[in-house]
């Protein structure tokens, strides 16, 4: 399936990929695979997990299909930017 193909391709994104972009695709991936946020927000001292949780929470209203499509589009755009 195309979604899984792009999940694999996302792992090839360069180290220079911004945290903002990585958080966007993380949130979309979680929404597409798990659905709405099902955990409580990590504590203030756990910045990394808190940012990931916030990114997931930000796309909570999307359906799984919508999240998958947005994920594919975002990863595709990021990969094109790298190869440009």
PDB file of N, CA, C and O in Angstrom:
ATOM      1  N   UNK A   1       0.835  -1.196   0.000  1.00  0.00           N
ATOM      2  CA  UNK A   1       0.000   0.000   0.000  1.00  0.00           C
ATOM      3  C   UNK A   1       0.874   1.251   0.000  1.00  0.00           C
ATOM      4  O   UNK A   1       1.964   1.250   0.540  1.00  0.00           O
ATOM      5  N   UNK A   2       0.371   2.305  -0.608  1.00  0.00           N
ATOM      6  CA  UNK A   2       1.147   3.536  -0.763  1.00  0.00           C
ATOM      7  C   UNK A   2       1.569   4.136   0.585  1.00  0.00           C
ATOM      8  O   UNK A   2       2.688   4.607   0.748  1.00  0.00           O
ATOM      9  N   UNK A   3       0.681   4.085   1.567  1.00  0.00           N
ATOM     10  CA  UNK A   3       0.997   4.647   2.892  1.00  0.00           C
ATOM     11  C   UNK A   3       2.229   3.974   3.495  1.00  0.00           C
ATOM     12  O   UNK A   3       3.143   4.640   3.975  1.00  0.00           O
ATOM     13  N   UNK A   4       2.255   2.634   3.449  1.00  0.00           N
ATOM     14  CA  UNK A   4       3.394   1.899   4.007  1.00  0.00           C
ATOM     15  C   UNK A   4       4.675   2.175   3.229  1.00  0.00           C
ATOM     16  O   UNK A   4       5.760   2.259   3.806  1.00  0.00           O
ATOM     17  N   UNK A   5       4.532   2.341   1.930  1.00  0.00           N
ATOM     18  CA  UNK A   5       5.671   2.665   1.072  1.00  0.00           C
ATOM     19  C   UNK A   5       6.292   4.004   1.511  1.00  0.00           C
ATOM     20  O   UNK A   5       7.510   4.118   1.644  1.00  0.00           O
ATOM     21  N   UNK A   6       5.441   4.983   1.785  1.00  0.00           N
ATOM     22  CA  UNK A   6       5.953   6.287   2.213  1.00  0.00           C
ATOM     23  C   UNK A   6       6.442   6.286   3.656  1.00  0.00           C
ATOM     24  O   UNK A   6       7.318   7.066   4.013  1.00  0.00           O
ATOM     25  N   UNK A   7       5.907   5.390   4.474  1.00  0.00           N
ATOM     26  CA  UNK A   7       6.410   5.249   5.846  1.00  0.00           C
ATOM     27  C   UNK A   7       7.863   4.776   5.793  1.00  0.00           C
ATOM     28  O   UNK A   7       8.704   5.231   6.571  1.00  0.00           O
ATOM     29  N   UNK A   8       8.171   3.884   4.862  1.00  0.00           N
ATOM     30  CA  UNK A   8       9.542   3.399   4.680  1.00  0.00           C
ATOM     31  C   UNK A   8      10.410   4.520   4.115  1.00  0.00           C
ATOM     32  O   UNK A   8      11.522   4.766   4.595  1.00  0.00           O
ATOM     33  N   UNK A   9       9.888   5.234   3.107  1.00  0.00           N
ATOM     34  CA  UNK A   9      10.645   6.336   2.499  1.00  0.00           C
ATOM     35  C   UNK A   9      10.935   7.444   3.507  1.00  0.00           C
ATOM     36  O   UNK A   9      11.975   8.099   3.441  1.00  0.00           O
ATOM     37  N   UNK A  10      10.012   7.664   4.445  1.00  0.00           N
ATOM     38  CA  UNK A  10      10.196   8.728   5.445  1.00  0.00           C
ATOM     39  C   UNK A  10      11.449   8.472   6.277  1.00  0.00           C
ATOM     40  O   UNK A  10      12.101   9.404   6.737  1.00  0.00           O
ATOM     41  N   UNK A  11      11.801   7.207   6.454  1.00  0.00           N
ATOM     42  CA  UNK A  11      12.992   6.862   7.233  1.00  0.00           C
ATOM     43  C   UNK A  11      14.278   7.259   6.498  1.00  0.00           C
ATOM     44  O   UNK A  11      15.347   7.299   7.098  1.00  0.00           O
ATOM     45  N   UNK A  12      14.177   7.560   5.208  1.00  0.00           N
ATOM     46  CA  UNK A  12      15.358   7.947   4.437  1.00  0.00           C
ATOM     47  C   UNK A  12      15.533   9.464   4.381  1.00  0.00           C
ATOM     48  O   UNK A  12      16.451   9.948   3.728  1.00  0.00           O
ATOM     49  N   UNK A  13      14.667  10.208   5.059  1.00  0.00           N
ATOM     50  CA  UNK A  13      14.804  11.667   5.053  1.00  0.00           C
ATOM     51  C   UNK A  13      16.128  12.043   5.710  1.00  0.00           C
ATOM     52  O   UNK A  13      16.555  11.402   6.666  1.00  0.00           O
ATOM     53  N   UNK A  14      16.779  13.096   5.199  1.00  0.00           N
ATOM     54  CA  UNK A  14      18.101  13.468   5.726  1.00  0.00           C
ATOM     55  C   UNK A  14      18.050  14.004   7.157  1.00  0.00           C
ATOM     56  O   UNK A  14      16.997  14.434   7.634  1.00  0.00           O
ATOM     57  N   UNK A  15      19.209  13.995   7.804  1.00  0.00           N
ATOM     58  CA  UNK A  15      19.335  14.522   9.166  1.00  0.00           C
ATOM     59  C   UNK A  15      18.938  15.996   9.242  1.00  0.00           C
ATOM     60  O   UNK A  15      18.594  16.493  10.305  1.00  0.00           O
ATOM     61  N   UNK A  16      19.008  16.685   8.112  1.00  0.00           N
ATOM     62  CA  UNK A  16      18.733  18.122   8.082  1.00  0.00           C
ATOM     63  C   UNK A  16      17.230  18.437   8.107  1.00  0.00           C
ATOM     64  O   UNK A  16      16.852  19.597   8.176  1.00  0.00           O
ATOM     65  N   UNK A  17      16.389  17.401   8.055  1.00  0.00           N
ATOM     66  CA  UNK A  17      14.947  17.611   8.107  1.00  0.00           C
ATOM     67  C   UNK A  17      14.603  18.316   9.419  1.00  0.00           C
ATOM     68  O   UNK A  17      15.098  17.939  10.476  1.00  0.00           O
ATOM     69  N   UNK A  18      13.775  19.353   9.333  1.00  0.00           N
ATOM     70  CA  UNK A  18      13.455  20.129  10.536  1.00  0.00           C
ATOM     71  C   UNK A  18      12.602  19.326  11.502  1.00  0.00           C
ATOM     72  O   UNK A  18      11.823  18.464  11.098  1.00  0.00           O
ATOM     73  N   UNK A  19      12.742  19.640  12.776  1.00  0.00           N
ATOM     74  CA  UNK A  19      11.919  18.998  13.802  1.00  0.00           C
ATOM     75  C   UNK A  19      10.453  19.255  13.537  1.00  0.00           C
ATOM     76  O   UNK A  19       9.616  18.386  13.753  1.00  0.00           O
ATOM     77  N   UNK A  20      10.139  20.452  13.067  1.00  0.00           N
ATOM     78  CA  UNK A  20       8.751  20.814  12.772  1.00  0.00           C
ATOM     79  C   UNK A  20       8.155  19.845  11.748  1.00  0.00           C
ATOM     80  O   UNK A  20       7.055  19.329  11.942  1.00  0.00           O
ATOM     81  N   UNK A  21       8.902  19.600  10.669  1.00  0.00           N
ATOM     82  CA  UNK A  21       8.421  18.666   9.634  1.00  0.00           C
ATOM     83  C   UNK A  21       8.306  17.247  10.187  1.00  0.00           C
ATOM     84  O   UNK A  21       7.349  16.534   9.903  1.00  0.00           O
ATOM     85  N   UNK A  22       9.294  16.836  10.974  1.00  0.00           N
ATOM     86  CA  UNK A  22       9.256  15.488  11.543  1.00  0.00           C
ATOM     87  C   UNK A  22       8.060  15.322  12.474  1.00  0.00           C
ATOM     88  O   UNK A  22       7.417  14.272  12.480  1.00  0.00           O
ATOM     89  N   UNK A  23       7.751  16.357  13.229  1.00  0.00           N
ATOM     90  CA  UNK A  23       6.602  16.293  14.138  1.00  0.00           C
ATOM     91  C   UNK A  23       5.294  16.219  13.358  1.00  0.00           C
ATOM     92  O   UNK A  23       4.377  15.497  13.750  1.00  0.00           O
ATOM     93  N   UNK A  24       5.220  16.946  12.255  1.00  0.00           N
ATOM     94  CA  UNK A  24       4.007  16.909  11.422  1.00  0.00           C
ATOM     95  C   UNK A  24       3.775  15.488  10.914  1.00  0.00           C
ATOM     96  O   UNK A  24       2.674  14.950  11.045  1.00  0.00           O
ATOM     97  N   UNK A  25       4.810  14.862  10.353  1.00  0.00           N
ATOM     98  CA  UNK A  25       4.596  13.510   9.819  1.00  0.00           C
ATOM     99  C   UNK A  25       4.399  12.494  10.938  1.00  0.00           C
ATOM    100  O   UNK A  25       3.659  11.538  10.772  1.00  0.00           O
ATOM    101  N   UNK A  26       5.021  12.731  12.104  1.00  0.00           N
ATOM    102  CA  UNK A  26       4.795  11.839  13.245  1.00  0.00           C
ATOM    103  C   UNK A  26       3.316  11.871  13.640  1.00  0.00           C
ATOM    104  O   UNK A  26       2.687  10.828  13.815  1.00  0.00           O
ATOM    105  N   UNK A  27       2.774  13.067  13.785  1.00  0.00           N
ATOM    106  CA  UNK A  27       1.374  13.214  14.178  1.00  0.00           C
ATOM    107  C   UNK A  27       0.433  12.559  13.184  1.00  0.00           C
ATOM    108  O   UNK A  27      -0.509  11.854  13.560  1.00  0.00           O
ATOM    109  N   UNK A  28       0.695  12.781  11.904  1.00  0.00           N
ATOM    110  CA  UNK A  28      -0.152  12.181  10.858  1.00  0.00           C
ATOM    111  C   UNK A  28      -0.035  10.660  10.862  1.00  0.00           C
ATOM    112  O   UNK A  28      -1.034   9.951  10.692  1.00  0.00           O
ATOM    113  N   UNK A  29       1.181  10.164  11.067  1.00  0.00           N
ATOM    114  CA  UNK A  29       1.392   8.713  11.097  1.00  0.00           C
ATOM    115  C   UNK A  29       0.617   8.082  12.253  1.00  0.00           C
ATOM    116  O   UNK A  29      -0.074   7.081  12.079  1.00  0.00           O
ATOM    117  N   UNK A  30       0.725   8.676  13.433  1.00  0.00           N
ATOM    118  CA  UNK A  30       0.022   8.148  14.603  1.00  0.00           C
ATOM    119  C   UNK A  30      -1.491   8.197  14.401  1.00  0.00           C
ATOM    120  O   UNK A  30      -2.198   7.249  14.743  1.00  0.00           O
ATOM    121  N   UNK A  31      -1.972   9.290  13.816  1.00  0.00           N
ATOM    122  CA  UNK A  31      -3.408   9.418  13.584  1.00  0.00           C
ATOM    123  C   UNK A  31      -3.875   8.357  12.580  1.00  0.00           C
ATOM    124  O   UNK A  31      -4.936   7.771  12.735  1.00  0.00           O
ATOM    125  N   UNK A  32      -3.056   8.108  11.561  1.00  0.00           N
ATOM    126  CA  UNK A  32      -3.410   7.133  10.524  1.00  0.00           C
ATOM    127  C   UNK A  32      -3.352   5.701  11.047  1.00  0.00           C
ATOM    128  O   UNK A  32      -4.154   4.858  10.646  1.00  0.00           O
ATOM    129  N   UNK A  33      -2.419   5.409  11.947  1.00  0.00           N
ATOM    130  CA  UNK A  33      -2.236   4.031  12.397  1.00  0.00           C
ATOM    131  C   UNK A  33      -2.955   3.709  13.706  1.00  0.00           C
ATOM    132  O   UNK A  33      -3.438   2.604  13.881  1.00  0.00           O
ATOM    133  N   UNK A  34      -3.014   4.680  14.624  1.00  0.00           N
ATOM    134  CA  UNK A  34      -3.605   4.435  15.944  1.00  0.00           C
ATOM    135  C   UNK A  34      -4.991   5.069  16.070  1.00  0.00           C
ATOM    136  O   UNK A  34      -5.879   4.515  16.700  1.00  0.00           O
ATOM    137  N   UNK A  35      -5.159   6.244  15.440  1.00  0.00           N
ATOM    138  CA  UNK A  35      -6.404   6.986  15.595  1.00  0.00           C
ATOM    139  C   UNK A  35      -6.192   8.120  16.582  1.00  0.00           C
ATOM    140  O   UNK A  35      -5.062   8.541  16.814  1.00  0.00           O
ATOM    141  N   UNK A  36      -7.258   8.610  17.196  1.00  0.00           N
ATOM    142  CA  UNK A  36      -7.141   9.736  18.126  1.00  0.00           C
ATOM    143  C   UNK A  36      -6.202   9.424  19.299  1.00  0.00           C
ATOM    144  O   UNK A  36      -6.021   8.269  19.661  1.00  0.00           O
ATOM    145  N   UNK A  37      -5.622  10.466  19.856  1.00  0.00           N
ATOM    146  CA  UNK A  37      -4.706  10.343  20.994  1.00  0.00           C
ATOM    147  C   UNK A  37      -5.353   9.503  22.096  1.00  0.00           C
ATOM    148  O   UNK A  37      -6.497   9.731  22.466  1.00  0.00           O
ATOM    149  N   UNK A  38      -4.614   8.513  22.577  1.00  0.00           N
ATOM    150  CA  UNK A  38      -5.163   7.605  23.584  1.00  0.00           C
ATOM    151  C   UNK A  38      -4.310   7.565  24.850  1.00  0.00           C
ATOM    152  O   UNK A  38      -4.393   6.645  25.639  1.00  0.00           O
ATOM    153  N   UNK A  39      -3.453   8.567  25.020  1.00  0.00           N
ATOM    154  CA  UNK A  39      -2.592   8.643  26.201  1.00  0.00           C
ATOM    155  C   UNK A  39      -2.697  10.043  26.791  1.00  0.00           C
ATOM    156  O   UNK A  39      -3.108  10.979  26.104  1.00  0.00           O
ATOM    157  N   UNK A  40      -2.277  10.191  28.036  1.00  0.00           N
ATOM    158  CA  UNK A  40      -2.279  11.525  28.625  1.00  0.00           C
ATOM    159  C   UNK A  40      -1.010  12.260  28.187  1.00  0.00           C
ATOM    160  O   UNK A  40      -0.013  11.638  27.812  1.00  0.00           O
ATOM    161  N   UNK A  41      -1.066  13.582  28.242  1.00  0.00           N
ATOM    162  CA  UNK A  41       0.053  14.411  27.786  1.00  0.00           C
ATOM    163  C   UNK A  41       1.258  14.230  28.713  1.00  0.00           C
ATOM    164  O   UNK A  41       1.121  14.340  29.927  1.00  0.00           O
ATOM    165  N   UNK A  42       2.441  13.972  28.138  1.00  0.00           N
ATOM    166  CA  UNK A  42       3.645  13.814  28.959  1.00  0.00           C
ATOM    167  C   UNK A  42       3.948  15.079  29.773  1.00  0.00           C
ATOM    168  O   UNK A  42       3.543  16.173  29.391  1.00  0.00           O
ATOM    169  N   UNK A  43       4.670  14.905  30.855  1.00  0.00           N
ATOM    170  CA  UNK A  43       4.999  16.013  31.745  1.00  0.00           C
ATOM    171  C   UNK A  43       5.907  17.047  31.112  1.00  0.00           C
ATOM    172  O   UNK A  43       6.533  16.812  30.083  1.00  0.00           O
ATOM    173  N   UNK A  44       5.982  18.202  31.744  1.00  0.00           N
ATOM    174  CA  UNK A  44       6.720  19.349  31.215  1.00  0.00           C
ATOM    175  C   UNK A  44       8.218  19.068  31.040  1.00  0.00           C
ATOM    176  O   UNK A  44       8.866  19.675  30.194  1.00  0.00           O
ATOM    177  N   UNK A  45       8.770  18.137  31.812  1.00  0.00           N
ATOM    178  CA  UNK A  45      10.200  17.859  31.704  1.00  0.00           C
ATOM    179  C   UNK A  45      10.519  16.878  30.587  1.00  0.00           C
ATOM    180  O   UNK A  45      11.677  16.660  30.250  1.00  0.00           O
ATOM    181  N   UNK A  46       9.497  16.302  30.012  1.00  0.00           N
ATOM    182  CA  UNK A  46       9.695  15.355  28.920  1.00  0.00           C
ATOM    183  C   UNK A  46       9.357  16.067  27.602  1.00  0.00           C
ATOM    184  O   UNK A  46       8.361  15.780  26.953  1.00  0.00           O
ATOM    185  N   UNK A  47      10.215  17.009  27.223  1.00  0.00           N
ATOM    186  CA  UNK A  47       9.948  17.896  26.083  1.00  0.00           C
ATOM    187  C   UNK A  47       9.742  17.145  24.763  1.00  0.00           C
ATOM    188  O   UNK A  47       8.852  17.465  24.001  1.00  0.00           O
ATOM    189  N   UNK A  48      10.580  16.159  24.520  1.00  0.00           N
ATOM    190  CA  UNK A  48      10.522  15.445  23.246  1.00  0.00           C
ATOM    191  C   UNK A  48       9.180  14.723  23.075  1.00  0.00           C
ATOM    192  O   UNK A  48       8.497  14.889  22.066  1.00  0.00           O
ATOM    193  N   UNK A  49       8.815  13.926  24.072  1.00  0.00           N
ATOM    194  CA  UNK A  49       7.555  13.185  23.974  1.00  0.00           C
ATOM    195  C   UNK A  49       6.354  14.115  24.012  1.00  0.00           C
ATOM    196  O   UNK A  49       5.331  13.858  23.386  1.00  0.00           O
ATOM    197  N   UNK A  50       6.493  15.203  24.741  1.00  0.00           N
ATOM    198  CA  UNK A  50       5.411  16.189  24.818  1.00  0.00           C
ATOM    199  C   UNK A  50       5.168  16.821  23.440  1.00  0.00           C
ATOM    200  O   UNK A  50       4.025  16.993  23.021  1.00  0.00           O
ATOM    201  N   UNK A  51       6.239  17.157  22.735  1.00  0.00           N
ATOM    202  CA  UNK A  51       6.121  17.744  21.396  1.00  0.00           C
ATOM    203  C   UNK A  51       5.474  16.747  20.434  1.00  0.00           C
ATOM    204  O   UNK A  51       4.629  17.112  19.611  1.00  0.00           O
ATOM    205  N   UNK A  52       5.866  15.479  20.546  1.00  0.00           N
ATOM    206  CA  UNK A  52       5.281  14.441  19.692  1.00  0.00           C
ATOM    207  C   UNK A  52       3.797  14.277  20.000  1.00  0.00           C
ATOM    208  O   UNK A  52       2.971  14.164  19.084  1.00  0.00           O
ATOM    209  N   UNK A  53       3.453  14.286  21.279  1.00  0.00           N
ATOM    210  CA  UNK A  53       2.055  14.162  21.687  1.00  0.00           C
ATOM    211  C   UNK A  53       1.243  15.341  21.144  1.00  0.00           C
ATOM    212  O   UNK A  53       0.151  15.161  20.613  1.00  0.00           O
ATOM    213  N   UNK A  54       1.794  16.550  21.258  1.00  0.00           N
ATOM    214  CA  UNK A  54       1.116  17.753  20.761  1.00  0.00           C
ATOM    215  C   UNK A  54       0.902  17.682  19.251  1.00  0.00           C
ATOM    216  O   UNK A  54      -0.142  18.093  18.750  1.00  0.00           O
ATOM    217  N   UNK A  55       1.890  17.150  18.531  1.00  0.00           N
ATOM    218  CA  UNK A  55       1.772  17.033  17.072  1.00  0.00           C
ATOM    219  C   UNK A  55       0.654  16.061  16.703  1.00  0.00           C
ATOM    220  O   UNK A  55      -0.102  16.283  15.754  1.00  0.00           O
ATOM    221  N   UNK A  56       0.547  14.997  17.457  1.00  0.00           N
ATOM    222  CA  UNK A  56      -0.508  14.007  17.237  1.00  0.00           C
ATOM    223  C   UNK A  56      -1.870  14.610  17.575  1.00  0.00           C
ATOM    224  O   UNK A  56      -2.827  14.509  16.822  1.00  0.00           O
ATOM    225  N   UNK A  57      -1.936  15.299  18.692  1.00  0.00           N
ATOM    226  CA  UNK A  57      -3.180  15.930  19.151  1.00  0.00           C
ATOM    227  C   UNK A  57      -3.677  16.956  18.125  1.00  0.00           C
ATOM    228  O   UNK A  57      -4.883  17.107  17.920  1.00  0.00           O
ATOM    229  N   UNK A  58      -2.740  17.633  17.454  1.00  0.00           N
ATOM    230  CA  UNK A  58      -3.082  18.682  16.489  1.00  0.00           C
ATOM    231  C   UNK A  58      -3.864  18.148  15.284  1.00  0.00           C
ATOM    232  O   UNK A  58      -4.608  18.888  14.648  1.00  0.00           O
ATOM    233  N   UNK A  59      -3.716  16.869  14.970  1.00  0.00           N
ATOM    234  CA  UNK A  59      -4.408  16.295  13.806  1.00  0.00           C
ATOM    235  C   UNK A  59      -5.512  15.326  14.219  1.00  0.00           C
ATOM    236  O   UNK A  59      -6.012  14.544  13.412  1.00  0.00           O
ATOM    237  N   UNK A  60      -5.912  15.405  15.478  1.00  0.00           N
ATOM    238  CA  UNK A  60      -6.861  14.456  16.046  1.00  0.00           C
ATOM    239  C   UNK A  60      -8.195  14.376  15.300  1.00  0.00           C
ATOM    240  O   UNK A  60      -8.818  13.331  15.265  1.00  0.00           O
ATOM    241  N   UNK A  61      -8.637  15.465  14.687  1.00  0.00           N
ATOM    242  CA  UNK A  61      -9.927  15.470  14.013  1.00  0.00           C
ATOM    243  C   UNK A  61      -9.949  14.750  12.668  1.00  0.00           C
ATOM    244  O   UNK A  61     -11.019  14.515  12.105  1.00  0.00           O
ATOM    245  N   UNK A  62      -8.806  14.408  12.146  1.00  0.00           N
ATOM    246  CA  UNK A  62      -8.742  13.773  10.826  1.00  0.00           C
ATOM    247  C   UNK A  62      -9.141  12.298  10.887  1.00  0.00           C
ATOM    248  O   UNK A  62      -8.850  11.612  11.851  1.00  0.00           O
ATOM    249  N   UNK A  63      -9.761  11.835   9.806  1.00  0.00           N
ATOM    250  CA  UNK A  63     -10.054  10.402   9.701  1.00  0.00           C
ATOM    251  C   UNK A  63      -8.742   9.688   9.381  1.00  0.00           C
ATOM    252  O   UNK A  63      -7.760  10.323   8.977  1.00  0.00           O
ATOM    253  N   UNK A  64      -8.730   8.362   9.538  1.00  0.00           N
ATOM    254  CA  UNK A  64      -7.512   7.599   9.222  1.00  0.00           C
ATOM    255  C   UNK A  64      -7.113   7.799   7.762  1.00  0.00           C
ATOM    256  O   UNK A  64      -5.943   7.974   7.455  1.00  0.00           O
ATOM    257  N   UNK A  65      -8.105   7.771   6.871  1.00  0.00           N
ATOM    258  CA  UNK A  65      -7.822   7.924   5.437  1.00  0.00           C
ATOM    259  C   UNK A  65      -7.229   9.310   5.154  1.00  0.00           C
ATOM    260  O   UNK A  65      -6.276   9.442   4.393  1.00  0.00           O
ATOM    261  N   UNK A  66      -7.840  10.325   5.769  1.00  0.00           N
ATOM    262  CA  UNK A  66      -7.369  11.688   5.583  1.00  0.00           C
ATOM    263  C   UNK A  66      -5.933  11.838   6.095  1.00  0.00           C
ATOM    264  O   UNK A  66      -5.087  12.445   5.433  1.00  0.00           O
ATOM    265  N   UNK A  67      -5.668  11.269   7.260  1.00  0.00           N
ATOM    266  CA  UNK A  67      -4.326  11.335   7.840  1.00  0.00           C
ATOM    267  C   UNK A  67      -3.324  10.607   6.942  1.00  0.00           C
ATOM    268  O   UNK A  67      -2.211  11.091   6.727  1.00  0.00           O
ATOM    269  N   UNK A  68      -3.715   9.462   6.407  1.00  0.00           N
ATOM    270  CA  UNK A  68      -2.830   8.714   5.499  1.00  0.00           C
ATOM    271  C   UNK A  68      -2.511   9.534   4.256  1.00  0.00           C
ATOM    272  O   UNK A  68      -1.353   9.625   3.850  1.00  0.00           O
ATOM    273  N   UNK A  69      -3.544  10.129   3.663  1.00  0.00           N
ATOM    274  CA  UNK A  69      -3.337  10.932   2.454  1.00  0.00           C
ATOM    275  C   UNK A  69      -2.449  12.136   2.731  1.00  0.00           C
ATOM    276  O   UNK A  69      -1.545  12.450   1.949  1.00  0.00           O
ATOM    277  N   UNK A  70      -2.685  12.809   3.857  1.00  0.00           N
ATOM    278  CA  UNK A  70      -1.868  13.964   4.218  1.00  0.00           C
ATOM    279  C   UNK A  70      -0.425  13.547   4.486  1.00  0.00           C
ATOM    280  O   UNK A  70       0.517  14.256   4.134  1.00  0.00           O
ATOM    281  N   UNK A  71      -0.255  12.391   5.112  1.00  0.00           N
ATOM    282  CA  UNK A  71       1.080  11.861   5.402  1.00  0.00           C
ATOM    283  C   UNK A  71       1.838  11.612   4.098  1.00  0.00           C
ATOM    284  O   UNK A  71       2.981  12.049   3.944  1.00  0.00           O
ATOM    285  N   UNK A  72       1.189  10.919   3.175  1.00  0.00           N
ATOM    286  CA  UNK A  72       1.811  10.617   1.879  1.00  0.00           C
ATOM    287  C   UNK A  72       2.206  11.907   1.164  1.00  0.00           C
ATOM    288  O   UNK A  72       3.326  12.049   0.681  1.00  0.00           O
ATOM    289  N   UNK A  73       1.284  12.872   1.126  1.00  0.00           N
ATOM    290  CA  UNK A  73       1.547  14.157   0.471  1.00  0.00           C
ATOM    291  C   UNK A  73       2.727  14.870   1.114  1.00  0.00           C
ATOM    292  O   UNK A  73       3.612  15.377   0.417  1.00  0.00           O
ATOM    293  N   UNK A  74       2.762  14.904   2.447  1.00  0.00           N
ATOM    294  CA  UNK A  74       3.825  15.608   3.177  1.00  0.00           C
ATOM    295  C   UNK A  74       5.182  14.940   2.944  1.00  0.00           C
ATOM    296  O   UNK A  74       6.163  15.625   2.641  1.00  0.00           O
ATOM    297  N   UNK A  75       5.234  13.619   3.056  1.00  0.00           N
ATOM    298  CA  UNK A  75       6.511  12.916   2.853  1.00  0.00           C
ATOM    299  C   UNK A  75       6.986  13.096   1.411  1.00  0.00           C
ATOM    300  O   UNK A  75       8.166  13.352   1.167  1.00  0.00           O
ATOM    301  N   UNK A  76       6.053  12.999   0.468  1.00  0.00           N
ATOM    302  CA  UNK A  76       6.377  13.190  -0.952  1.00  0.00           C
ATOM    303  C   UNK A  76       6.997  14.572  -1.171  1.00  0.00           C
ATOM    304  O   UNK A  76       8.038  14.702  -1.823  1.00  0.00           O
ATOM    305  N   UNK A  77       6.369  15.590  -0.601  1.00  0.00           N
ATOM    306  CA  UNK A  77       6.860  16.968  -0.720  1.00  0.00           C
ATOM    307  C   UNK A  77       8.259  17.120  -0.100  1.00  0.00           C
ATOM    308  O   UNK A  77       9.130  17.747  -0.684  1.00  0.00           O
ATOM    309  N   UNK A  78       8.456  16.511   1.066  1.00  0.00           N
ATOM    310  CA  UNK A  78       9.745  16.590   1.738  1.00  0.00           C
ATOM    311  C   UNK A  78      10.836  15.892   0.933  1.00  0.00           C
ATOM    312  O   UNK A  78      11.963  16.395   0.835  1.00  0.00           O
ATOM    313  N   UNK A  79      10.512  14.736   0.359  1.00  0.00           N
ATOM    314  CA  UNK A  79      11.495  14.006  -0.453  1.00  0.00           C
ATOM    315  C   UNK A  79      11.835  14.778  -1.732  1.00  0.00           C
ATOM    316  O   UNK A  79      13.001  14.809  -2.148  1.00  0.00           O
ATOM    317  N   UNK A  80      10.824  15.412  -2.326  1.00  0.00           N
ATOM    318  CA  UNK A  80      11.073  16.207  -3.538  1.00  0.00           C
ATOM    319  C   UNK A  80      11.970  17.390  -3.218  1.00  0.00           C
ATOM    320  O   UNK A  80      12.849  17.762  -4.004  1.00  0.00           O
ATOM    321  N   UNK A  81      11.766  18.010  -2.065  1.00  0.00           N
ATOM    322  CA  UNK A  81      12.579  19.160  -1.657  1.00  0.00           C
ATOM    323  C   UNK A  81      14.042  18.754  -1.482  1.00  0.00           C
ATOM    324  O   UNK A  81      14.946  19.514  -1.813  1.00  0.00           O
ATOM    325  N   UNK A  82      14.260  17.532  -0.990  1.00  0.00           N
ATOM    326  CA  UNK A  82      15.623  17.026  -0.778  1.00  0.00           C
ATOM    327  C   UNK A  82      16.321  16.794  -2.113  1.00  0.00           C
ATOM    328  O   UNK A  82      17.475  17.149  -2.293  1.00  0.00           O
ATOM    329  N   UNK A  83      15.584  16.220  -3.062  1.00  0.00           N
ATOM    330  CA  UNK A  83      16.200  15.868  -4.343  1.00  0.00           C
ATOM    331  C   UNK A  83      16.283  17.049  -5.295  1.00  0.00           C
ATOM    332  O   UNK A  83      16.930  16.985  -6.333  1.00  0.00           O
ATOM    333  N   UNK A  84      15.663  18.170  -4.949  1.00  0.00           N
ATOM    334  CA  UNK A  84      15.680  19.353  -5.833  1.00  0.00           C
ATOM    335  C   UNK A  84      17.025  20.056  -5.772  1.00  0.00           C
ATOM    336  O   UNK A  84      17.733  19.978  -4.811  1.00  0.00           O
TER     337      UNK A  84
END
